[in-house]
PDB file of C-alpha atoms and ligand atoms in Angstrom:
ATOM      1  CA  MET A   1     -18.322 -37.272   7.586  1.00 92.00           C
ATOM      2  CA  SER A   2     -15.409 -36.171   9.683  1.00 95.00           C
ATOM      3  CA  LEU A   3     -13.273 -33.152   8.929  1.00 98.00           C
ATOM      4  CA  LEU A   4      -9.514 -33.285   8.549  1.00 98.00           C
ATOM      5  CA  ILE A   5      -7.734 -30.056   9.473  1.00 98.00           C
ATOM      6  CA  ILE A   6      -4.133 -29.061   8.859  1.00 97.00           C
ATOM      7  CA  GLY A   7      -2.901 -25.938  10.623  1.00 96.00           C
ATOM      8  CA  THR A   8      -0.986 -24.701  13.712  1.00 96.00           C
ATOM      9  CA  LEU A   9      -1.291 -25.379  17.425  1.00 98.00           C
ATOM     10  CA  ALA A  10       0.234 -22.368  19.089  1.00 98.00           C
ATOM     11  CA  PHE A  11       0.908 -20.059  22.000  1.00 98.00           C
ATOM     12  CA  ASP A  12      -0.526 -16.653  21.393  1.00 98.00           C
ATOM     13  CA  ASP A  13       0.250 -13.284  23.100  1.00 98.00           C
ATOM     14  CA  ILE A  14      -2.726 -11.077  22.445  1.00 97.00           C
ATOM     15  CA  GLU A  15      -3.428  -7.361  23.077  1.00 97.00           C
ATOM     16  CA  THR A  16      -6.806  -5.908  22.342  1.00 97.00           C
ATOM     17  CA  PRO A  17      -8.488  -2.647  23.547  1.00 95.00           C
ATOM     18  CA  ALA A  18     -10.273  -4.876  26.105  1.00 94.00           C
ATOM     19  CA  GLY A  19      -7.055  -6.323  27.666  1.00 94.00           C
ATOM     20  CA  ARG A  20      -4.217  -8.645  27.121  1.00 96.00           C
ATOM     21  CA  ALA A  21      -3.521 -12.362  27.439  1.00 96.00           C
ATOM     22  CA  ALA A  22      -0.157 -14.095  27.332  1.00 97.00           C
ATOM     23  CA  ASN A  23       0.613 -17.738  26.461  1.00 98.00           C
ATOM     24  CA  GLU A  24      -3.009 -18.231  25.364  1.00 98.00           C
ATOM     25  CA  ILE A  25      -3.451 -21.558  23.533  1.00 98.00           C
ATOM     26  CA  GLY A  26      -4.338 -20.850  19.889  1.00 98.00           C
ATOM     27  CA  GLY A  27      -3.339 -21.672  16.413  1.00 97.00           C
ATOM     28  CA  SER A  28      -5.398 -22.032  13.269  1.00 96.00           C
ATOM     29  CA  ALA A  29      -5.989 -25.790  13.745  1.00 97.00           C
ATOM     30  CA  ALA A  30      -7.134 -25.338  17.385  1.00 98.00           C
ATOM     31  CA  TYR A  31      -9.754 -22.751  16.509  1.00 98.00           C
ATOM     32  CA  ALA A  32     -11.007 -24.568  13.413  1.00 98.00           C
ATOM     33  CA  ALA A  33     -11.194 -27.983  14.988  1.00 98.00           C
ATOM     34  CA  LEU A  34     -12.946 -26.840  18.155  1.00 98.00           C
ATOM     35  CA  ALA A  35     -15.503 -24.854  16.112  1.00 98.00           C
ATOM     36  CA  ALA A  36     -16.031 -27.854  13.743  1.00 98.00           C
ATOM     37  CA  SER A  37     -16.416 -30.284  16.658  1.00 98.00           C
ATOM     38  CA  PHE A  38     -19.926 -28.963  17.388  1.00 98.00           C
ATOM     39  CA  SER A  39     -21.044 -30.332  13.952  1.00 97.00           C
ATOM     40  CA  THR A  40     -18.800 -33.314  13.212  1.00 97.00           C
ATOM     41  CA  PRO A  41     -15.814 -35.355  14.448  1.00 98.00           C
ATOM     42  CA  ALA A  42     -12.531 -33.641  13.468  1.00 98.00           C
ATOM     43  CA  ALA A  43      -8.895 -34.650  13.134  1.00 98.00           C
ATOM     44  CA  ILE A  44      -5.859 -32.323  13.397  1.00 98.00           C
ATOM     45  CA  VAL A  45      -2.603 -32.559  11.449  1.00 98.00           C
ATOM     46  CA  ALA A  46      -0.136 -30.278  13.139  1.00 98.00           C
ATOM     47  CA  ILE A  47       3.153 -30.180  15.125  1.00 98.00           C
ATOM     48  CA  VAL A  48       3.760 -29.282  18.806  1.00 98.00           C
ATOM     49  CA  GLY A  49       6.903 -28.856  20.892  1.00 98.00           C
ATOM     50  CA  GLU A  50       7.662 -30.276  24.325  1.00 98.00           C
ATOM     51  CA  ASP A  51       6.084 -27.108  25.921  1.00 98.00           C
ATOM     52  CA  PHE A  52       2.596 -27.744  24.629  1.00 98.00           C
ATOM     53  CA  PRO A  53       0.328 -28.678  27.554  1.00 98.00           C
ATOM     54  CA  LYS A  54      -0.737 -32.312  27.715  1.00 98.00           C
ATOM     55  CA  ASP A  55      -4.061 -31.398  29.312  1.00 97.00           C
ATOM     56  CA  THR A  56      -5.003 -29.194  26.299  1.00 98.00           C
ATOM     57  CA  LEU A  57      -4.373 -32.152  24.021  1.00 98.00           C
ATOM     58  CA  GLU A  58      -6.490 -34.301  26.335  1.00 98.00           C
ATOM     59  CA  GLN A  59      -9.303 -31.695  26.276  1.00 98.00           C
ATOM     60  CA  LEU A  60      -9.236 -31.634  22.462  1.00 98.00           C
ATOM     61  CA  ARG A  61      -9.451 -35.432  22.372  1.00 98.00           C
ATOM     62  CA  SER A  62     -12.429 -35.293  24.746  1.00 98.00           C
ATOM     63  CA  ARG A  63     -14.203 -33.189  22.104  1.00 97.00           C
ATOM     64  CA  ASN A  64     -14.021 -35.959  19.595  1.00 95.00           C
ATOM     65  CA  ILE A  65     -10.931 -34.551  17.863  1.00 98.00           C
ATOM     66  CA  ASP A  66      -8.548 -37.126  16.605  1.00 98.00           C
ATOM     67  CA  LEU A  67      -4.880 -36.126  17.317  1.00 98.00           C
ATOM     68  CA  SER A  68      -3.164 -39.088  15.706  1.00 98.00           C
ATOM     69  CA  GLY A  69      -1.799 -36.635  13.047  1.00 98.00           C
ATOM     70  CA  VAL A  70      -0.225 -34.351  15.666  1.00 98.00           C
ATOM     71  CA  GLU A  71       3.545 -34.679  15.543  1.00 98.00           C
ATOM     72  CA  HIS A  72       5.550 -34.162  18.826  1.00 98.00           C
ATOM     73  CA  ALA A  73       8.961 -32.642  18.273  1.00 98.00           C
ATOM     74  CA  LYS A  74      11.891 -31.462  20.489  1.00 98.00           C
ATOM     75  CA  GLY A  75      11.861 -27.717  20.977  1.00 98.00           C
ATOM     76  CA  ALA A  76       9.296 -25.022  21.398  1.00 98.00           C
ATOM     77  CA  SER A  77       5.830 -24.770  19.845  1.00 98.00           C
ATOM     78  CA  PHE A  78       4.841 -22.178  17.226  1.00 97.00           C
ATOM     79  CA  ARG A  79       4.307 -18.777  18.845  1.00 97.00           C
ATOM     80  CA  TRP A  80       2.519 -15.720  17.628  1.00 96.00           C
ATOM     81  CA  ALA A  81       1.914 -12.247  19.060  1.00 97.00           C
ATOM     82  CA  GLY A  82      -0.559  -9.696  17.843  1.00 97.00           C
ATOM     83  CA  ARG A  83      -1.992  -6.315  18.799  1.00 97.00           C
ATOM     84  CA  TYR A  84      -5.415  -5.026  17.724  1.00 96.00           C
ATOM     85  CA  HIS A  85      -6.200  -1.346  17.063  1.00 95.00           C
ATOM     86  CA  GLU A  86      -9.263   0.415  18.361  1.00 94.00           C
ATOM     87  CA  ASN A  87     -10.738  -0.531  15.011  1.00 92.00           C
ATOM     88  CA  LEU A  88     -10.682  -4.300  15.571  1.00 91.00           C
ATOM     89  CA  ASN A  89     -10.442  -4.983  11.846  1.00 88.00           C
ATOM     90  CA  LEU A  90      -6.863  -3.776  12.120  1.00 90.00           C
ATOM     91  CA  ARG A  91      -4.155  -5.956  13.684  1.00 92.00           C
ATOM     92  CA  ASP A  92      -0.382  -5.719  13.809  1.00 94.00           C
ATOM     93  CA  THR A  93       1.556  -8.981  14.029  1.00 93.00           C
ATOM     94  CA  LEU A  94       4.242  -8.267  16.653  1.00 96.00           C
ATOM     95  CA  ASP A  95       6.051 -11.554  16.517  1.00 96.00           C
ATOM     96  CA  THR A  96       5.950 -14.896  14.732  1.00 94.00           C
ATOM     97  CA  GLN A  97       8.293 -17.706  16.002  1.00 96.00           C
ATOM     98  CA  LEU A  98       7.995 -20.686  13.781  1.00 94.00           C
ATOM     99  CA  ASN A  99      10.012 -22.954  16.138  1.00 97.00           C
ATOM    100  CA  VAL A 100       9.040 -26.639  15.616  1.00 98.00           C
ATOM    101  CA  LEU A 101       7.021 -25.627  12.548  1.00 96.00           C
ATOM    102  CA  THR A 102      10.221 -25.541  10.506  1.00 95.00           C
ATOM    103  CA  GLN A 103      10.594 -29.326  10.942  1.00 96.00           C
ATOM    104  CA  PHE A 104       6.969 -30.109  10.206  1.00 97.00           C
ATOM    105  CA  LYS A 105       6.501 -32.741   7.484  1.00 95.00           C
ATOM    106  CA  ALA A 106       2.730 -33.050   7.669  1.00 96.00           C
ATOM    107  CA  GLU A 107       2.745 -36.810   7.142  1.00 96.00           C
ATOM    108  CA  LEU A 108      -0.701 -38.335   7.499  1.00 97.00           C
ATOM    109  CA  PRO A 109      -1.191 -41.549   9.431  1.00 97.00           C
ATOM    110  CA  PRO A 110      -2.673 -44.166   7.032  1.00 97.00           C
ATOM    111  CA  ALA A 111      -6.150 -43.957   8.614  1.00 96.00           C
ATOM    112  CA  LEU A 112      -6.395 -40.221   7.899  1.00 98.00           C
ATOM    113  CA  ARG A 113      -5.577 -40.642   4.178  1.00 98.00           C
ATOM    114  CA  ASP A 114      -9.158 -41.706   3.566  1.00 97.00           C
ATOM    115  CA  SER A 115     -10.478 -38.421   4.821  1.00 97.00           C
ATOM    116  CA  GLU A 116     -12.944 -36.974   2.315  1.00 96.00           C
ATOM    117  CA  VAL A 117     -13.548 -33.429   3.681  1.00 97.00           C
ATOM    118  CA  VAL A 118     -10.446 -31.459   4.386  1.00 98.00           C
ATOM    119  CA  PHE A 119      -9.647 -27.931   5.545  1.00 98.00           C
ATOM    120  CA  LEU A 120      -6.078 -26.793   4.646  1.00 98.00           C
ATOM    121  CA  GLY A 121      -5.700 -24.108   7.274  1.00 96.00           C
ATOM    122  CA  ASN A 122      -3.180 -21.311   7.096  1.00 91.00           C
ATOM    123  CA  ILE A 123       0.321 -22.833   6.737  1.00 91.00           C
ATOM    124  CA  ASP A 124       3.117 -23.160   4.182  1.00 92.00           C
ATOM    125  CA  PRO A 125       1.402 -23.931   0.805  1.00 96.00           C
ATOM    126  CA  ASP A 126       3.943 -26.600   0.069  1.00 95.00           C
ATOM    127  CA  LEU A 127       2.714 -28.456   3.184  1.00 95.00           C
ATOM    128  CA  GLN A 128      -0.914 -27.887   2.045  1.00 96.00           C
ATOM    129  CA  LEU A 129      -0.037 -29.517  -1.301  1.00 97.00           C
ATOM    130  CA  SER A 130       1.758 -32.303   0.363  1.00 96.00           C
ATOM    131  CA  VAL A 131      -1.314 -33.121   2.388  1.00 97.00           C
ATOM    132  CA  LEU A 132      -3.476 -33.024  -0.724  1.00 97.00           C
ATOM    133  CA  ARG A 133      -1.157 -35.524  -2.438  1.00 97.00           C
ATOM    134  CA  GLN A 134      -1.488 -37.956   0.470  1.00 98.00           C
ATOM    135  CA  LEU A 135      -5.312 -38.106   0.299  1.00 98.00           C
ATOM    136  CA  ASN A 136      -6.838 -41.069  -1.439  1.00 97.00           C
ATOM    137  CA  ARG A 137     -10.150 -39.592  -2.503  1.00 96.00           C
ATOM    138  CA  PRO A 138     -10.851 -36.034  -1.288  1.00 96.00           C
ATOM    139  CA  ARG A 139     -14.399 -34.957  -1.994  1.00 96.00           C
ATOM    140  CA  LEU A 140     -14.327 -31.357  -0.603  1.00 97.00           C
ATOM    141  CA  VAL A 141     -11.160 -29.373   0.011  1.00 98.00           C
ATOM    142  CA  GLY A 142     -11.248 -25.935   1.672  1.00 98.00           C
ATOM    143  CA  LEU A 143      -8.268 -23.670   1.928  1.00 98.00           C
ATOM    144  CA  ASP A 144      -7.122 -20.648   3.879  1.00 97.00           C
ATOM    145  CA  THR A 145      -3.940 -18.705   3.303  1.00 94.00           C
ATOM    146  CA  MET A 146      -2.534 -15.326   4.279  1.00 91.00           C
ATOM    147  CA  ASN A 147      -0.562 -12.281   3.084  1.00 90.00           C
ATOM    148  CA  TYR A 148       2.684 -13.844   4.303  1.00 87.00           C
ATOM    149  CA  TRP A 149       2.373 -16.765   1.891  1.00 93.00           C
ATOM    150  CA  LEU A 150       0.913 -14.690  -1.012  1.00 96.00           C
ATOM    151  CA  GLU A 151       4.030 -12.530  -0.858  1.00 95.00           C
ATOM    152  CA  SER A 152       6.661 -15.208  -0.212  1.00 94.00           C
ATOM    153  CA  ALA A 153       5.332 -18.306  -1.959  1.00 96.00           C
ATOM    154  CA  ARG A 154       2.876 -17.191  -4.602  1.00 97.00           C
ATOM    155  CA  PRO A 155       3.594 -19.938  -7.211  1.00 97.00           C
ATOM    156  CA  ALA A 156       2.959 -22.587  -4.590  1.00 97.00           C
ATOM    157  CA  VAL A 157      -0.315 -20.904  -3.476  1.00 98.00           C
ATOM    158  CA  LEU A 158      -1.372 -20.894  -7.170  1.00 98.00           C
ATOM    159  CA  ARG A 159      -0.668 -24.611  -7.488  1.00 97.00           C
ATOM    160  CA  VAL A 160      -2.843 -25.407  -4.487  1.00 97.00           C
ATOM    161  CA  LEU A 161      -5.610 -23.161  -5.783  1.00 98.00           C
ATOM    162  CA  GLU A 162      -5.917 -25.280  -8.893  1.00 97.00           C
ATOM    163  CA  ARG A 163      -6.865 -28.315  -6.728  1.00 96.00           C
ATOM    164  CA  ILE A 164      -9.291 -27.018  -4.212  1.00 97.00           C
ATOM    165  CA  ASP A 165     -13.067 -26.457  -4.026  1.00 97.00           C
ATOM    166  CA  LEU A 166     -13.545 -23.689  -1.518  1.00 98.00           C
ATOM    167  CA  LEU A 167     -11.239 -20.777  -0.778  1.00 98.00           C
ATOM    168  CA  ILE A 168     -11.808 -18.905   2.471  1.00 98.00           C
ATOM    169  CA  ILE A 169      -9.733 -15.642   2.710  1.00 97.00           C
ATOM    170  CA  ASN A 170     -10.170 -12.089   3.928  1.00 95.00           C
ATOM    171  CA  ASP A 171     -10.656  -9.079   1.670  1.00 95.00           C
ATOM    172  CA  GLU A 172      -7.144  -7.814   1.955  1.00 95.00           C
ATOM    173  CA  GLU A 173      -5.828 -11.234   0.866  1.00 96.00           C
ATOM    174  CA  ALA A 174      -8.336 -11.370  -1.989  1.00 98.00           C
ATOM    175  CA  ARG A 175      -7.011  -8.019  -3.269  1.00 97.00           C
ATOM    176  CA  LEU A 176      -3.451  -9.120  -2.988  1.00 97.00           C
ATOM    177  CA  LEU A 177      -4.107 -12.440  -4.677  1.00 98.00           C
ATOM    178  CA  SER A 178      -6.134 -10.970  -7.601  1.00 98.00           C
ATOM    179  CA  GLY A 179      -4.458  -7.524  -7.974  1.00 97.00           C
ATOM    180  CA  GLN A 180      -7.956  -6.040  -8.125  1.00 98.00           C
ATOM    181  CA  HIS A 181      -9.242  -3.516  -5.598  1.00 97.00           C
ATOM    182  CA  ASN A 182     -12.949  -3.903  -6.244  1.00 98.00           C
ATOM    183  CA  ILE A 183     -14.009  -6.940  -4.336  1.00 97.00           C
ATOM    184  CA  VAL A 184     -16.415  -8.311  -6.997  1.00 97.00           C
ATOM    185  CA  LYS A 185     -13.728  -8.071  -9.663  1.00 97.00           C
ATOM    186  CA  ALA A 186     -11.236  -9.608  -7.291  1.00 98.00           C
ATOM    187  CA  ALA A 187     -13.617 -12.525  -6.709  1.00 98.00           C
ATOM    188  CA  ARG A 188     -14.098 -13.097 -10.396  1.00 96.00           C
ATOM    189  CA  ALA A 189     -10.423 -13.206 -11.011  1.00 97.00           C
ATOM    190  CA  ILE A 190      -9.819 -15.608  -8.113  1.00 98.00           C
ATOM    191  CA  LEU A 191     -12.453 -18.038  -9.312  1.00 97.00           C
ATOM    192  CA  ARG A 192     -10.615 -18.242 -12.566  1.00 97.00           C
ATOM    193  CA  LEU A 193      -7.589 -19.606 -10.651  1.00 97.00           C
ATOM    194  CA  GLY A 194      -9.387 -22.849  -9.727  1.00 97.00           C
ATOM    195  CA  PRO A 195     -11.711 -22.772  -6.674  1.00 97.00           C
ATOM    196  CA  LYS A 196     -15.387 -23.448  -7.241  1.00 96.00           C
ATOM    197  CA  ARG A 197     -16.455 -21.260  -4.460  1.00 97.00           C
ATOM    198  CA  LEU A 198     -14.923 -18.257  -2.689  1.00 98.00           C
ATOM    199  CA  LEU A 199     -15.794 -16.905   0.742  1.00 98.00           C
ATOM    200  CA  ILE A 200     -14.386 -13.450   1.423  1.00 98.00           C
ATOM    201  CA  LYS A 201     -14.227 -12.579   5.155  1.00 96.00           C
ATOM    202  CA  ARG A 202     -14.612  -8.899   5.910  1.00 94.00           C
ATOM    203  CA  GLY A 203     -14.152  -8.761   9.651  1.00 89.00           C
ATOM    204  CA  GLU A 204     -17.003  -6.968  11.369  1.00 88.00           C
ATOM    205  CA  TYR A 205     -18.716  -6.481   8.056  1.00 93.00           C
ATOM    206  CA  GLY A 206     -19.351 -10.251   7.552  1.00 96.00           C
ATOM    207  CA  VAL A 207     -18.762 -12.513   4.570  1.00 98.00           C
ATOM    208  CA  LEU A 208     -19.468 -12.461   0.866  1.00 98.00           C
ATOM    209  CA  ALA A 209     -19.773 -15.823  -1.004  1.00 98.00           C
ATOM    210  CA  PHE A 210     -19.064 -16.085  -4.742  1.00 97.00           C
ATOM    211  CA  GLY A 211     -19.156 -18.902  -7.221  1.00 95.00           C
ATOM    212  CA  ASP A 212     -22.769 -19.880  -7.068  1.00 81.00           C
ATOM    213  CA  GLU A 213     -25.370 -18.425  -9.441  1.00 78.00           C
ATOM    214  CA  SER A 214     -25.645 -15.347  -7.240  1.00 87.00           C
ATOM    215  CA  ILE A 215     -23.591 -13.501  -4.688  1.00 96.00           C
ATOM    216  CA  PHE A 216     -24.534 -14.239  -1.086  1.00 96.00           C
ATOM    217  CA  ALA A 217     -23.846 -12.004   1.895  1.00 97.00           C
ATOM    218  CA  MET A 218     -23.997 -12.737   5.621  1.00 98.00           C
ATOM    219  CA  PRO A 219     -23.338  -9.943   8.156  1.00 97.00           C
ATOM    220  CA  ALA A 220     -21.239 -10.396  11.246  1.00 96.00           C
ATOM    221  CA  TYR A 221     -23.300 -10.229  14.385  1.00 97.00           C
ATOM    222  CA  PRO A 222     -23.183  -6.624  15.730  1.00 96.00           C
ATOM    223  CA  LEU A 223     -21.833  -7.206  19.241  1.00 95.00           C
ATOM    224  CA  GLU A 224     -21.583  -4.478  21.878  1.00 94.00           C
ATOM    225  CA  GLU A 225     -18.330  -5.855  23.192  1.00 91.00           C
ATOM    226  CA  VAL A 226     -15.686  -7.746  21.297  1.00 93.00           C
ATOM    227  CA  PHE A 227     -12.902  -8.915  23.569  1.00 95.00           C
ATOM    228  CA  ASP A 228     -10.583 -10.729  21.131  1.00 96.00           C
ATOM    229  CA  PRO A 229     -11.029 -11.153  17.365  1.00 96.00           C
ATOM    230  CA  THR A 230      -8.103 -13.652  17.289  1.00 96.00           C
ATOM    231  CA  GLY A 231      -9.151 -16.849  15.590  1.00 96.00           C
ATOM    232  CA  ALA A 232     -12.451 -15.477  14.341  1.00 96.00           C
ATOM    233  CA  GLY A 233     -11.415 -16.275  10.759  1.00 96.00           C
ATOM    234  CA  ASP A 234     -10.340 -19.819  11.601  1.00 97.00           C
ATOM    235  CA  THR A 235     -13.460 -20.388  13.754  1.00 98.00           C
ATOM    236  CA  PHE A 236     -15.601 -19.191  10.875  1.00 98.00           C
ATOM    237  CA  ALA A 237     -13.780 -21.614   8.475  1.00 98.00           C
ATOM    238  CA  GLY A 238     -13.877 -24.514  10.955  1.00 98.00           C
ATOM    239  CA  GLY A 239     -17.592 -23.928  11.657  1.00 98.00           C
ATOM    240  CA  CYS A 240     -18.408 -23.713   7.993  1.00 98.00           C
ATOM    241  CA  MET A 241     -16.317 -26.679   6.986  1.00 98.00           C
ATOM    242  CA  GLY A 242     -17.666 -28.773   9.835  1.00 98.00           C
ATOM    243  CA  PHE A 243     -21.225 -28.004   8.777  1.00 98.00           C
ATOM    244  CA  LEU A 244     -20.385 -28.916   5.177  1.00 97.00           C
ATOM    245  CA  ALA A 245     -18.723 -32.162   6.342  1.00 97.00           C
ATOM    246  CA  ARG A 246     -22.007 -33.042   8.106  1.00 96.00           C
ATOM    247  CA  GLU A 247     -23.777 -32.346   4.785  1.00 94.00           C
ATOM    248  CA  LYS A 248     -21.390 -34.794   3.089  1.00 91.00           C
ATOM    249  CA  GLY A 249     -19.437 -32.092   1.294  1.00 85.00           C
ATOM    250  CA  ASN A 250     -22.502 -30.735  -0.569  1.00 88.00           C
ATOM    251  CA  LEU A 251     -21.603 -27.196  -1.869  1.00 86.00           C
ATOM    252  CA  SER A 252     -24.964 -26.454  -3.438  1.00 88.00           C
ATOM    253  CA  GLY A 253     -27.136 -23.409  -2.544  1.00 89.00           C
ATOM    254  CA  THR A 254     -28.948 -24.181   0.714  1.00 93.00           C
ATOM    255  CA  PRO A 255     -26.245 -26.224   2.520  1.00 94.00           C
ATOM    256  CA  MET A 256     -23.642 -23.696   1.537  1.00 96.00           C
ATOM    257  CA  ARG A 257     -25.681 -20.793   2.812  1.00 96.00           C
ATOM    258  CA  ARG A 258     -26.488 -22.536   6.040  1.00 97.00           C
ATOM    259  CA  ALA A 259     -22.787 -23.444   6.439  1.00 97.00           C
ATOM    260  CA  ILE A 260     -21.861 -19.769   6.077  1.00 98.00           C
ATOM    261  CA  ALA A 261     -24.494 -18.760   8.563  1.00 98.00           C
ATOM    262  CA  HIS A 262     -23.217 -21.422  10.985  1.00 98.00           C
ATOM    263  CA  GLY A 263     -19.582 -20.235  10.562  1.00 98.00           C
ATOM    264  CA  SER A 264     -20.709 -16.701  11.219  1.00 98.00           C
ATOM    265  CA  VAL A 265     -22.572 -17.834  14.393  1.00 98.00           C
ATOM    266  CA  MET A 266     -19.432 -19.543  15.690  1.00 98.00           C
ATOM    267  CA  ALA A 267     -17.160 -16.589  14.870  1.00 98.00           C
ATOM    268  CA  SER A 268     -19.551 -14.165  16.661  1.00 98.00           C
ATOM    269  CA  LEU A 269     -19.270 -16.341  19.800  1.00 98.00           C
ATOM    270  CA  VAL A 270     -15.490 -16.867  19.847  1.00 98.00           C
ATOM    271  CA  VAL A 271     -14.720 -13.117  19.951  1.00 97.00           C
ATOM    272  CA  GLU A 272     -16.711 -12.751  23.279  1.00 97.00           C
ATOM    273  CA  ARG A 273     -13.783 -14.035  25.273  1.00 97.00           C
ATOM    274  CA  PHE A 274      -9.975 -14.236  24.938  1.00 96.00           C
ATOM    275  CA  GLY A 275      -8.452 -17.056  22.850  1.00 97.00           C
ATOM    276  CA  LEU A 276     -10.337 -20.349  22.779  1.00 98.00           C
ATOM    277  CA  ARG A 277     -12.067 -19.795  26.085  1.00 98.00           C
ATOM    278  CA  ARG A 278     -15.514 -19.167  24.730  1.00 98.00           C
ATOM    279  CA  LEU A 279     -15.345 -22.250  22.511  1.00 98.00           C
ATOM    280  CA  TRP A 280     -14.383 -24.460  25.452  1.00 98.00           C
ATOM    281  CA  GLU A 281     -17.387 -23.376  27.565  1.00 97.00           C
ATOM    282  CA  LEU A 282     -19.883 -23.215  24.693  1.00 98.00           C
ATOM    283  CA  ALA A 283     -23.128 -25.242  24.963  1.00 97.00           C
ATOM    284  CA  PRO A 284     -25.347 -26.201  21.984  1.00 97.00           C
ATOM    285  CA  ALA A 285     -28.025 -23.910  23.444  1.00 98.00           C
ATOM    286  CA  ASP A 286     -25.696 -20.908  23.096  1.00 98.00           C
ATOM    287  CA  ILE A 287     -25.170 -21.737  19.460  1.00 98.00           C
ATOM    288  CA  GLU A 288     -28.882 -22.086  18.825  1.00 98.00           C
ATOM    289  CA  ALA A 289     -29.706 -18.845  20.587  1.00 98.00           C
ATOM    290  CA  ARG A 290     -27.092 -16.944  18.416  1.00 98.00           C
ATOM    291  CA  ARG A 291     -28.500 -18.715  15.296  1.00 98.00           C
ATOM    292  CA  GLN A 292     -31.963 -17.421  16.168  1.00 98.00           C
ATOM    293  CA  ALA A 293     -30.496 -13.956  16.704  1.00 98.00           C
ATOM    294  CA  PHE A 294     -28.900 -14.114  13.219  1.00 97.00           C
ATOM    295  CA  LEU A 295     -32.220 -15.152  11.743  1.00 97.00           C
ATOM    296  CA  ARG A 296     -33.941 -12.136  13.307  1.00 97.00           C
ATOM    297  CA  LEU A 297     -30.969  -9.871  12.192  1.00 97.00           C
ATOM    298  CA  THR A 298     -31.196 -10.866   8.558  1.00 95.00           C
ATOM    299  CA  ASP A 299     -34.974 -11.354   8.094  1.00 95.00           C
ATOM    300  CA  PHE A 300     -36.215  -8.494   5.841  1.00 93.00           C
ATOM    301  CA  HIS A 301     -39.696 -10.045   5.507  1.00 94.00           C
ATOM    302  CA  GLY A 302     -39.121 -10.679   1.792  1.00 89.00           C
ATOM    303  CA  ALA A 303     -41.172 -13.059  -0.279  1.00 71.00           C
TER     304      ALA A 303
HETATM  305  P1  LIG B   1      -7.000 -15.508  12.758  1.00 80.31           P
HETATM  306  O1  LIG B   1      -7.231 -14.412  13.732  1.00 80.31           O
HETATM  307  O2  LIG B   1      -8.212 -16.252  12.325  1.00 80.31           O
HETATM  308  O3  LIG B   1      -6.204 -14.927  11.569  1.00 80.31           O
HETATM  309  O4  LIG B   1      -6.040 -16.639  13.381  1.00 80.31           O
HETATM  310  C1  LIG B   1      -5.192 -16.296  14.435  1.00 80.31           C
HETATM  311  C2  LIG B   1      -4.402 -17.591  14.746  1.00 80.31           C
HETATM  312  O5  LIG B   1      -3.545 -17.921  13.682  1.00 80.31           O
HETATM  313  C3  LIG B   1      -3.553 -17.414  16.021  1.00 80.31           C
HETATM  314  O6  LIG B   1      -3.998 -18.326  16.994  1.00 80.31           O
HETATM  315  C4  LIG B   1      -2.113 -17.759  15.514  1.00 80.31           C
HETATM  316  O7  LIG B   1      -1.450 -18.674  16.411  1.00 80.31           O
HETATM  317  C5  LIG B   1      -2.299 -18.385  14.164  1.00 80.31           C
HETATM  318  N1  LIG B   1      -1.289 -17.868  13.186  1.00 80.31           N
HETATM  319  C6  LIG B   1      -0.729 -16.617  13.184  1.00 80.31           C
HETATM  320  N2  LIG B   1       0.186 -16.515  12.141  1.00 80.31           N
HETATM  321  C7  LIG B   1       0.209 -17.784  11.534  1.00 80.31           C
HETATM  322  C8  LIG B   1       0.963 -18.313  10.463  1.00 80.31           C
HETATM  323  N3  LIG B   1       1.883 -17.570   9.812  1.00 80.31           N
HETATM  324  N4  LIG B   1       0.729 -19.589  10.128  1.00 80.31           N
HETATM  325  C9  LIG B   1      -0.188 -20.321  10.836  1.00 80.31           C
HETATM  326  N5  LIG B   1      -0.940 -19.877  11.854  1.00 80.31           N
HETATM  327  C10 LIG B   1      -0.714 -18.552  12.221  1.00 80.31           C
END
């Protein structure tokens, strides 16, 4: 099954302890779709301005990513700037320019309305809801959101949460959403809001999964050098959702755990270079080698 992704296509200005990059192509939809494209065909619903490079769009198409849902508008594309601390789990947003995003309607071309597996990436929750309403028979819906929306549009976020299957957010967002500091209590409170499963991303500490009969944990891969954590969250989500789409949206124990492992593998790779660069150059053998490394990392020789 293919994966429909709504999110941003962006220019990012990034500063990390390892260096800086300006006008780097990014955006939640770009990371998620490229990561997913190693598992399944993907489609992007997003908006770009006149400045967005045609050859990037062409490259995305060449990866089996359908861009029929990408709107082209007059004006500048969405732009974001961020700076990471020495502790890479900490990031300051220096600038967010919505630009053409303010005109985005997220209207799906008829062919995409039959999509069954959908990732509603980080964007205005009213747009996420509007995409949901246009779908004929969604089977698995994943969602990401962020502090910005939890603070400025909480009622809309709560409305989307009632209608989704899988919520993928970070620990800070989980605390903000639930009002609970303890992560297990936070998870329990969030699951009462609607989602069947909840994945809490904890940066370099990995991921916790809730909503199954037991809690599942996957570490992040301990890398000696992280160049740029930008997009790690979206890459995790795209990798995970792409894997689940290939499993026909099955959220039960083993496919879910493998999807989480696959998302973690993809996220551990994307941070090795700036922006999307590592995802562009990635070969299936690199993914398999990192998967093997994860297996060795997490094998405690239990029964
Ligand atoms: P992540 O590091 O996974 O949180 O994602 C970083 C990506 O999200 C960057 O490529 C940004 O362009 C994009 N981004 C930043 N802020 C927003 C926002 N408010 N809405 C949508 N996408 C955003």
